[in-house]
PDB file of C-alpha atoms in Angstrom:
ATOM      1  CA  UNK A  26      18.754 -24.958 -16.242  1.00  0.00           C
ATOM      2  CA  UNK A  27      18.263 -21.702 -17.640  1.00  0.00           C
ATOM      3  CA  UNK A  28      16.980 -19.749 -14.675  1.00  0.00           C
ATOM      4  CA  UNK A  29      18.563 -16.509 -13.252  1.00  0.00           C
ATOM      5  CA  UNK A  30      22.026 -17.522 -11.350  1.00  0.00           C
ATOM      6  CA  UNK A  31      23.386 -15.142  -8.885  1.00  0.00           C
ATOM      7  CA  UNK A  32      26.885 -15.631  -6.940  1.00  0.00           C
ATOM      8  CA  UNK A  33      27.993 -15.865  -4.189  1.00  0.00           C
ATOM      9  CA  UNK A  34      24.660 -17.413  -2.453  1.00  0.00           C
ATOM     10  CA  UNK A  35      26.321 -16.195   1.067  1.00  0.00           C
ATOM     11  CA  UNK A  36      28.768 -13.410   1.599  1.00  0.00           C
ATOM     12  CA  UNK A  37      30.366 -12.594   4.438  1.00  0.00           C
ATOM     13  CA  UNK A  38      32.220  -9.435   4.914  1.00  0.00           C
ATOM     14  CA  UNK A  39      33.694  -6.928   7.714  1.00  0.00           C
ATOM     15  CA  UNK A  40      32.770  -3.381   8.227  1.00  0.00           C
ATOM     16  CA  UNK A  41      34.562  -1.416   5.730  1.00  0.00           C
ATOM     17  CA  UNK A  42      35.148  -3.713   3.287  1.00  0.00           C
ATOM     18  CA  UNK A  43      33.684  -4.256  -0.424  1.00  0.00           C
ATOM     19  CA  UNK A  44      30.763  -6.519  -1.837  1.00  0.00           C
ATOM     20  CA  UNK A  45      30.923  -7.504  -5.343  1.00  0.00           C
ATOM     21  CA  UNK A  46      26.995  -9.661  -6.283  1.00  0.00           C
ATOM     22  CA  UNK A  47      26.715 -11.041  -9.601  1.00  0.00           C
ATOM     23  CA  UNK A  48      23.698 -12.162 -11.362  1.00  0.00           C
ATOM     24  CA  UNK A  49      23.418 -13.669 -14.895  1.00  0.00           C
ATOM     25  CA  UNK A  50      19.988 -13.536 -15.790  1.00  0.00           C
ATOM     26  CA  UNK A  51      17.322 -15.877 -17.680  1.00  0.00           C
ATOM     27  CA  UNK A  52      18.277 -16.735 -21.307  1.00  0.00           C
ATOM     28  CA  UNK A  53      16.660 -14.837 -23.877  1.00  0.00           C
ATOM     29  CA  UNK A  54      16.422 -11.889 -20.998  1.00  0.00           C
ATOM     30  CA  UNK A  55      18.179  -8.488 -21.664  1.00  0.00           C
ATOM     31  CA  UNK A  56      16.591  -6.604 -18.670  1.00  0.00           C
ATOM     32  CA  UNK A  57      17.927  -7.175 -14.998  1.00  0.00           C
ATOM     33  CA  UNK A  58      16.344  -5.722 -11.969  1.00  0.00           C
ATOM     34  CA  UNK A  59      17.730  -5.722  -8.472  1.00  0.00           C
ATOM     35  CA  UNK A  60      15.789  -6.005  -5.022  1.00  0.00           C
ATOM     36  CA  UNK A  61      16.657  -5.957  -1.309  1.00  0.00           C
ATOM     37  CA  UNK A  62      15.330  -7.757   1.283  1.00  0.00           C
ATOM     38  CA  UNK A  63      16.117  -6.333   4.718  1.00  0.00           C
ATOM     39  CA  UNK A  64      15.384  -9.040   7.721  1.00  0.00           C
ATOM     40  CA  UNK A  65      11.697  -9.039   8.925  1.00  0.00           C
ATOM     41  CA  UNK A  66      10.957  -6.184   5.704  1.00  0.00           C
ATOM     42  CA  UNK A  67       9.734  -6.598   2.260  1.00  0.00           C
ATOM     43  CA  UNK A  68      11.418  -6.268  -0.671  1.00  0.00           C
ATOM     44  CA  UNK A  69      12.821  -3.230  -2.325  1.00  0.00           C
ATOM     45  CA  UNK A  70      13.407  -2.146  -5.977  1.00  0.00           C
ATOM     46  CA  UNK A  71      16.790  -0.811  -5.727  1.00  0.00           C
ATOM     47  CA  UNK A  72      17.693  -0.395 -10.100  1.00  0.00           C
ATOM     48  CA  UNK A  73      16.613  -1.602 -13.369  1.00  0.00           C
ATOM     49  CA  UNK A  74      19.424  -1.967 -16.399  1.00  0.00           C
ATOM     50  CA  UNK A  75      19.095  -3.227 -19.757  1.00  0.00           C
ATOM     51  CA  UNK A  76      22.731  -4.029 -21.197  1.00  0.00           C
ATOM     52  CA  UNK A  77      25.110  -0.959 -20.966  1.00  0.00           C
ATOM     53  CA  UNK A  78      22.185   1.100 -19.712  1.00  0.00           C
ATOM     54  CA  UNK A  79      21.217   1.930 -16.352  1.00  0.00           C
ATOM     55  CA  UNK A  80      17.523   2.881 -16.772  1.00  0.00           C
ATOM     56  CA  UNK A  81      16.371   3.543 -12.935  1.00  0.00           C
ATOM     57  CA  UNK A  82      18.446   3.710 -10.320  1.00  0.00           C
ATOM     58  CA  UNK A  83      15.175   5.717  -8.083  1.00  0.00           C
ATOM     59  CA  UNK A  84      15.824   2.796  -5.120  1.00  0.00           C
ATOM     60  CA  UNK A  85      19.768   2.868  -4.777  1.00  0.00           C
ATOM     61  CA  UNK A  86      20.764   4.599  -1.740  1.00  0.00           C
ATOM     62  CA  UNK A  87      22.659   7.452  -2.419  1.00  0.00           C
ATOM     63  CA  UNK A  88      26.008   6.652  -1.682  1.00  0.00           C
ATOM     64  CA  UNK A  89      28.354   3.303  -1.510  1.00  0.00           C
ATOM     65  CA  UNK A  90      26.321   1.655  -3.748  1.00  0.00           C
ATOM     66  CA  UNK A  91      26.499   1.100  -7.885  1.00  0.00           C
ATOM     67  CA  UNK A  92      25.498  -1.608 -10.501  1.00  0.00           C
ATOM     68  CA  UNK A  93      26.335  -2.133 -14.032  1.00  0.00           C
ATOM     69  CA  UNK A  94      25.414  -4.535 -17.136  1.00  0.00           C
ATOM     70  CA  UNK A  95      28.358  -4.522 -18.983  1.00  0.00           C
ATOM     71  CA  UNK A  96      27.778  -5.910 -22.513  1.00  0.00           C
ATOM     72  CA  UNK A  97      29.221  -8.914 -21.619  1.00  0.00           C
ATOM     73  CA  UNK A  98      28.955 -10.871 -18.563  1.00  0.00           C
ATOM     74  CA  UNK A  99      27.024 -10.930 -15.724  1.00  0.00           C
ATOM     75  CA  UNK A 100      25.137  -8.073 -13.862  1.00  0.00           C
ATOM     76  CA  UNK A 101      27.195  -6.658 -10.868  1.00  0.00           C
ATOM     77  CA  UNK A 102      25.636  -5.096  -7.699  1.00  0.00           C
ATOM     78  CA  UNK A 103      28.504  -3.291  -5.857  1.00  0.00           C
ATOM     79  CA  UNK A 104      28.504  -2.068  -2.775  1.00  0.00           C
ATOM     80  CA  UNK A 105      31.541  -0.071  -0.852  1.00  0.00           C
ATOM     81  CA  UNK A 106      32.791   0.386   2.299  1.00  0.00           C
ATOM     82  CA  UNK A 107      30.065  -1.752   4.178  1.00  0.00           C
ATOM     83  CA  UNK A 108      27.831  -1.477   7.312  1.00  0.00           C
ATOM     84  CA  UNK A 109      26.101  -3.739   9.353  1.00  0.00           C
ATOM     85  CA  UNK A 110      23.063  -2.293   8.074  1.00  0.00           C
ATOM     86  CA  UNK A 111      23.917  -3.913   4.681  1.00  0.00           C
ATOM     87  CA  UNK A 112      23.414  -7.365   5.964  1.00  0.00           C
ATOM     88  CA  UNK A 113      20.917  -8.723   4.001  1.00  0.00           C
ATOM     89  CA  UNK A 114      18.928 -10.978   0.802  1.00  0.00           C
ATOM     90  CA  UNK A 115      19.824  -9.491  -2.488  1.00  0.00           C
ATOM     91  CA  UNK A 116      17.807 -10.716  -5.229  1.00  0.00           C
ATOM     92  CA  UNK A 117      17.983 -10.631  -8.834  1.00  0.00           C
ATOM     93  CA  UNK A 118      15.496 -10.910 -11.277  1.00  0.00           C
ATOM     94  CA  UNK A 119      15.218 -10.286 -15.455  1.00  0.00           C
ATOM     95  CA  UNK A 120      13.010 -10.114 -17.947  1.00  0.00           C
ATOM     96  CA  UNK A 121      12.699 -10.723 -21.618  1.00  0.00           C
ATOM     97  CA  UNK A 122      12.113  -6.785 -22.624  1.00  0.00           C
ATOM     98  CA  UNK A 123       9.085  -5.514 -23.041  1.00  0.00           C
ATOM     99  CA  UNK A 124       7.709  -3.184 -19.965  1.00  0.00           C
ATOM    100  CA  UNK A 125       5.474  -4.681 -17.859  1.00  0.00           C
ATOM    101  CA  UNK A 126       6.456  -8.881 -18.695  1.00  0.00           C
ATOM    102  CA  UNK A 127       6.841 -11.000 -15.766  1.00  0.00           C
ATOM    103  CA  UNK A 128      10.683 -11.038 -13.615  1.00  0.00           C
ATOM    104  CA  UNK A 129      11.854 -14.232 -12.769  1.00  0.00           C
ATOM    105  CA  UNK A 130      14.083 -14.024  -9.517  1.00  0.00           C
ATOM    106  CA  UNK A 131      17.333 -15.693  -8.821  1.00  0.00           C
ATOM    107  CA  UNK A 132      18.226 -17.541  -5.670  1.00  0.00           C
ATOM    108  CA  UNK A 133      19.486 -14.247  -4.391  1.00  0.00           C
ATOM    109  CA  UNK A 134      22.754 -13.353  -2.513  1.00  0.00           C
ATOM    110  CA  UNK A 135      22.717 -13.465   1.752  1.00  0.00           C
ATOM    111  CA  UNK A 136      25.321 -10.649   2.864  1.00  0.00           C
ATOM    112  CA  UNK A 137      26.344 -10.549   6.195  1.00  0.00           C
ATOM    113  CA  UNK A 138      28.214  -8.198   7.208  1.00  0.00           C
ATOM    114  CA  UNK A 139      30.201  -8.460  10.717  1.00  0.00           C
TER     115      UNK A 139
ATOM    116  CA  UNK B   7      -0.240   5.180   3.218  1.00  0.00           C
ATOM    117  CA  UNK B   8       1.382   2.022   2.239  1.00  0.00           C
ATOM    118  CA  UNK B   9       1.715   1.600  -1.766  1.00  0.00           C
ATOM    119  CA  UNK B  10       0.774  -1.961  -1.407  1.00  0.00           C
ATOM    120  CA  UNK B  11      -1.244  -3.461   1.347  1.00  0.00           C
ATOM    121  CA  UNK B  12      -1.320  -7.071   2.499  1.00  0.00           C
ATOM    122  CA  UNK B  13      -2.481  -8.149   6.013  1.00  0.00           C
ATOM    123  CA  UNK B  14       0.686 -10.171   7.389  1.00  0.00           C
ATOM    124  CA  UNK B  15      -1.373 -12.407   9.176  1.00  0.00           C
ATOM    125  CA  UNK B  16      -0.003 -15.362   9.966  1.00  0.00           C
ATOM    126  CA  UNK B  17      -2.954 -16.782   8.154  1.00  0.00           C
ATOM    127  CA  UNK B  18      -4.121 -20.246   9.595  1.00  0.00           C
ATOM    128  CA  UNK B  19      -6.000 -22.377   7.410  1.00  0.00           C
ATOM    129  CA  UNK B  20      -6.931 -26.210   7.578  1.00  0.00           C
ATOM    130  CA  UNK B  21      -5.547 -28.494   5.145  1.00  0.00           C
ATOM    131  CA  UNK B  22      -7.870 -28.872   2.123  1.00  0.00           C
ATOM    132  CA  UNK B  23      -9.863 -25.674   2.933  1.00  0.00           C
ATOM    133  CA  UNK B  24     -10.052 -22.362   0.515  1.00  0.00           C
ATOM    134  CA  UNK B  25      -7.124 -19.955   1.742  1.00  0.00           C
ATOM    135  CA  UNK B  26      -7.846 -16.680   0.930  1.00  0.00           C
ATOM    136  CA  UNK B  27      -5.416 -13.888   0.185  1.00  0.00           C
ATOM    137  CA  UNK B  28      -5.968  -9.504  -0.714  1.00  0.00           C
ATOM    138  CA  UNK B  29      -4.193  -6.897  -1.246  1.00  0.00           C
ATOM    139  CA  UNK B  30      -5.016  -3.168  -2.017  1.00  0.00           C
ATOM    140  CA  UNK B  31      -2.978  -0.617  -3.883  1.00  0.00           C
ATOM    141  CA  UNK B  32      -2.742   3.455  -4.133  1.00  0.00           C
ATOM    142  CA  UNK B  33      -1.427   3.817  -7.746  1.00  0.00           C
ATOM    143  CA  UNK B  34      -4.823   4.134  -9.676  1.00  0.00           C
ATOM    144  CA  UNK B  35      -2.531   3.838 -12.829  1.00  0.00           C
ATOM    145  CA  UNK B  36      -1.029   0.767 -12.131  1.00  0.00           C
ATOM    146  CA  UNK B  37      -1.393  -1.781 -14.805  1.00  0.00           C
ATOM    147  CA  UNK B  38       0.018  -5.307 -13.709  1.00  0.00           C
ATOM    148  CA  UNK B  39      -0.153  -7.028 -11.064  1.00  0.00           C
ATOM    149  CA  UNK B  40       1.686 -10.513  -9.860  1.00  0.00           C
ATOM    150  CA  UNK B  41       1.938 -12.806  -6.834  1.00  0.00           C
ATOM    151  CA  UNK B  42       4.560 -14.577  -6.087  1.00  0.00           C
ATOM    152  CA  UNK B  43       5.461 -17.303  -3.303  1.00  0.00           C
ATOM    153  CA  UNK B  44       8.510 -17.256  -0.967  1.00  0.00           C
ATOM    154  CA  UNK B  45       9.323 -19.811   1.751  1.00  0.00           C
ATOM    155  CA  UNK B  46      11.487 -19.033   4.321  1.00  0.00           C
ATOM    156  CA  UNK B  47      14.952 -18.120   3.649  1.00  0.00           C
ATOM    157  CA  UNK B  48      13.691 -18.762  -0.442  1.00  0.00           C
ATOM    158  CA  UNK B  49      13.608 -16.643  -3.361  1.00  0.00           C
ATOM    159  CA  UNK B  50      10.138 -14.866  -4.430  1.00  0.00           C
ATOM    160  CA  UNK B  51       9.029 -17.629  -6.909  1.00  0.00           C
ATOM    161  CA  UNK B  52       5.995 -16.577  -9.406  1.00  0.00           C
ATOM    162  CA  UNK B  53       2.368 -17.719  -9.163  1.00  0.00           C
ATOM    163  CA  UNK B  54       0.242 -15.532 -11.418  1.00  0.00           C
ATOM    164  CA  UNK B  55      -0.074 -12.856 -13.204  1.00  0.00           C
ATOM    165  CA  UNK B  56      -3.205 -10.518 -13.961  1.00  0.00           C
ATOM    166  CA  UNK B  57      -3.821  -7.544 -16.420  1.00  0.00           C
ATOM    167  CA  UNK B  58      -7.374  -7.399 -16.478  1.00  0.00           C
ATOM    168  CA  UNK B  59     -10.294  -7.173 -14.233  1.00  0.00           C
ATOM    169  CA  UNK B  60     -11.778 -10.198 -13.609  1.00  0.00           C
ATOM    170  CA  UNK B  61     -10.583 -13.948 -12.314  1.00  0.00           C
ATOM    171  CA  UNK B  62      -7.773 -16.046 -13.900  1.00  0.00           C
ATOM    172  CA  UNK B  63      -7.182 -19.549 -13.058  1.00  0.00           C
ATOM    173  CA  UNK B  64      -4.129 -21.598 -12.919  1.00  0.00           C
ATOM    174  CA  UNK B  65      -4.845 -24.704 -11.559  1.00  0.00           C
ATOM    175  CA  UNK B  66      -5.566 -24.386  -7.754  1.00  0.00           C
ATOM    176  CA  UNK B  67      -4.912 -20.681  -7.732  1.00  0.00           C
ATOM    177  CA  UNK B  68      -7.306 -18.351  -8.869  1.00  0.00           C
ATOM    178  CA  UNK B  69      -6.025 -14.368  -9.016  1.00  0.00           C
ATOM    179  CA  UNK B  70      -8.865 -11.813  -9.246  1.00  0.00           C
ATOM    180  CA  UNK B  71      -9.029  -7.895  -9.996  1.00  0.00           C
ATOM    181  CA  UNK B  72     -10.460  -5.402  -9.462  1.00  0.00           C
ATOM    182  CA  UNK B  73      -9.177  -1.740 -10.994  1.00  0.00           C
ATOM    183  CA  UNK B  74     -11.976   0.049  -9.919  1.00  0.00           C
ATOM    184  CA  UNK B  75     -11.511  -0.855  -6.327  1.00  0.00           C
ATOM    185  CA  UNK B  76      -7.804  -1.164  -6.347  1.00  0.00           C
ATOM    186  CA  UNK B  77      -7.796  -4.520  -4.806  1.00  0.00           C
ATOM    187  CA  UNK B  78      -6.576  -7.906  -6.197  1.00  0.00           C
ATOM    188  CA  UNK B  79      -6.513 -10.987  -4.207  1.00  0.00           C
ATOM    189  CA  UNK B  80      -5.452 -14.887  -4.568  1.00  0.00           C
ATOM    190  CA  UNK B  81      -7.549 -17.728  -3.758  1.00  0.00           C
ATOM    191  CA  UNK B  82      -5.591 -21.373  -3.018  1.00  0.00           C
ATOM    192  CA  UNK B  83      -8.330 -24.198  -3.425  1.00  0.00           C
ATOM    193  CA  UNK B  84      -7.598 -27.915  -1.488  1.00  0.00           C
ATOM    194  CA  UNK B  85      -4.657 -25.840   0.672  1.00  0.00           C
ATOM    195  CA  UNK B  86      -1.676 -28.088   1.372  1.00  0.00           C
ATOM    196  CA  UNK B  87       0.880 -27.930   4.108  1.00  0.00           C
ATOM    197  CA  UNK B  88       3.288 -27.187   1.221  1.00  0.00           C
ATOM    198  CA  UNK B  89       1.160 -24.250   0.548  1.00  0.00           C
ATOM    199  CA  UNK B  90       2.811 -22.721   3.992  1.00  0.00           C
ATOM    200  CA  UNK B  91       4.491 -19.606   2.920  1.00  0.00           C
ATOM    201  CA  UNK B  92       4.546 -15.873   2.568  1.00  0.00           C
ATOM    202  CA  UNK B  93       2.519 -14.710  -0.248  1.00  0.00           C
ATOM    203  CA  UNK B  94       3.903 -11.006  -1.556  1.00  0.00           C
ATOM    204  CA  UNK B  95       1.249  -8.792  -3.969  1.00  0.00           C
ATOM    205  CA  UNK B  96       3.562  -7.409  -6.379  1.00  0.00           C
ATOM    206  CA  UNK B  97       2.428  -4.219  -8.699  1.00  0.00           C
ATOM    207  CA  UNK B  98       3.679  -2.859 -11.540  1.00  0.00           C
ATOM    208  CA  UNK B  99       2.245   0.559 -11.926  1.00  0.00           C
ATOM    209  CA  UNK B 100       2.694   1.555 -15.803  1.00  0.00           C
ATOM    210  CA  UNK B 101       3.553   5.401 -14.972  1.00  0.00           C
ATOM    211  CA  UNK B 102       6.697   4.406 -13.158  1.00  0.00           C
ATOM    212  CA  UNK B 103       8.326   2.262 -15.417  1.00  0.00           C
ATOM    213  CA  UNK B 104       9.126  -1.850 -14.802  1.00  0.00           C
ATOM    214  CA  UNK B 105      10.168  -1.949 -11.368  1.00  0.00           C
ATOM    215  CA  UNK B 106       7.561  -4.227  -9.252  1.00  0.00           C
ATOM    216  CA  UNK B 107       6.286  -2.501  -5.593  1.00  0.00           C
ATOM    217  CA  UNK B 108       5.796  -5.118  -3.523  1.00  0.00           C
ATOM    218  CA  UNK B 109       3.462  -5.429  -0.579  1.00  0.00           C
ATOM    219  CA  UNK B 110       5.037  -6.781   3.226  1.00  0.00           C
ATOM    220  CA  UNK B 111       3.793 -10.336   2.448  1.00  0.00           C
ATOM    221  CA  UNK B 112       0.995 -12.671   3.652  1.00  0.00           C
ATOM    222  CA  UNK B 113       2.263 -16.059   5.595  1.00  0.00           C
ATOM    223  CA  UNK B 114      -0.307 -18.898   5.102  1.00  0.00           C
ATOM    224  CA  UNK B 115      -0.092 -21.682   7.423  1.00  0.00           C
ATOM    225  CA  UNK B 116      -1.727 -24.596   6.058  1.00  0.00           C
ATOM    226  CA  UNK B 117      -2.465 -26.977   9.019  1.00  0.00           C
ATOM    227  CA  UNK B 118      -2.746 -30.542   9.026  1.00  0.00           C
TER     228      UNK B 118
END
């Protein structure tokens, strides 16, 4: 299956402490967009990389949270010191390359944090 | 005012009947526009696409669109329970690069 993977599917975590999400997307995709779904809200655009190359970053909060596409490997969403008001769906989703082709989403990431 | 617009509902349709599903949006530039379906506690999972004005057709799903009035909406034909799910109006508005605005979400209930 060559869909977008993302890992963990469920993270827990205490106040204070880090989350690392990882998402490999699609094969064939070089472009990898990340989304937050807070509980009873829609979803939010949070950044958009291509490989080595954050290209918008306009839905990120401000602080605690960063992402990166190294060349190699998988797409990592990290977030620092969390809050309770982290707790929620974190979804990836890629596409081949050219702007405006269809995202494919992953199975996403639940984060709970205690 | 809301980028994207969909009525939450809950909307409650009988099994085999026409479900019918809009949503409006503010970006007059936008230039793609997508639904996708999500059951609960699911990932957003792709149904159409649409570029141009006009309908498009895949199988029991028909998306139409409508620049001029900023408005696209999805018709389900022959609704199935399994249609039951939230139905989220995704647009991609050109100016703003590729990151998809998406609208709070429809939920269909498709009754029996």
């Amino acid at each position: 299956n060559a869909g977008v993977m993302q890992n963990p599917r469920h993270l827990v975590r205490r106040r204070g402490q880090e989350a690392r999400l990882r998402c490999s997307p699609m094969k064939g995709h070089s472009h990898v967009y990340w989304y937050r779904q807070l509980p009873e809200e829609g979803l939010k655009f949070m950044v958009y990389l291509q490989k080595e190359n954050i290209i918008d970053e306009s839905g990120m909060p401000k602080e605690r949270f960063s992402a990166e596409f190294p060349k190699e490997g998988p797409s990592i969403l990290r977030i620092q010191q969390v809050v309770r008001g982290d707790s929620a769906a974190y979804f990836c989703a890629s596409s081949p390359g050219a702007p405006q082709e269809t995202q494919y989403f992953g199975p996403g990431t639940r984060l709970l944090v205690l | 005012q809301k980028e994207v617009e969909q009525n939450s509902g809950p909307l409650s349709v009988p099994e085999g009947a026409i479900a019918s599903l809009n949503c409006t949006y503010s970006d007059r530039v936008s230039q793609s526009f997508f639904w996708y379906r999500q059951y609960s506690g699911k990932s957003p999972e792709l149904i159409m696409s649409i570029y141009s004005n006009g309908d498009k057709e895949d199988g029991r799903f028909t998306a139409q669109l409508n620049k001029a009035s900023q408005y696209v909406s999805l018709l389900i034909r022959d609704s199935q329970p399994s249609d039951s799910a939230t139905y989220l109006c995704a647009v991609n508005p050109q100016a703003a690069g590729n990151k998809l605005t998406f609208g709070g979400g429809t939920r269909v209930l498709v009754k029996p």
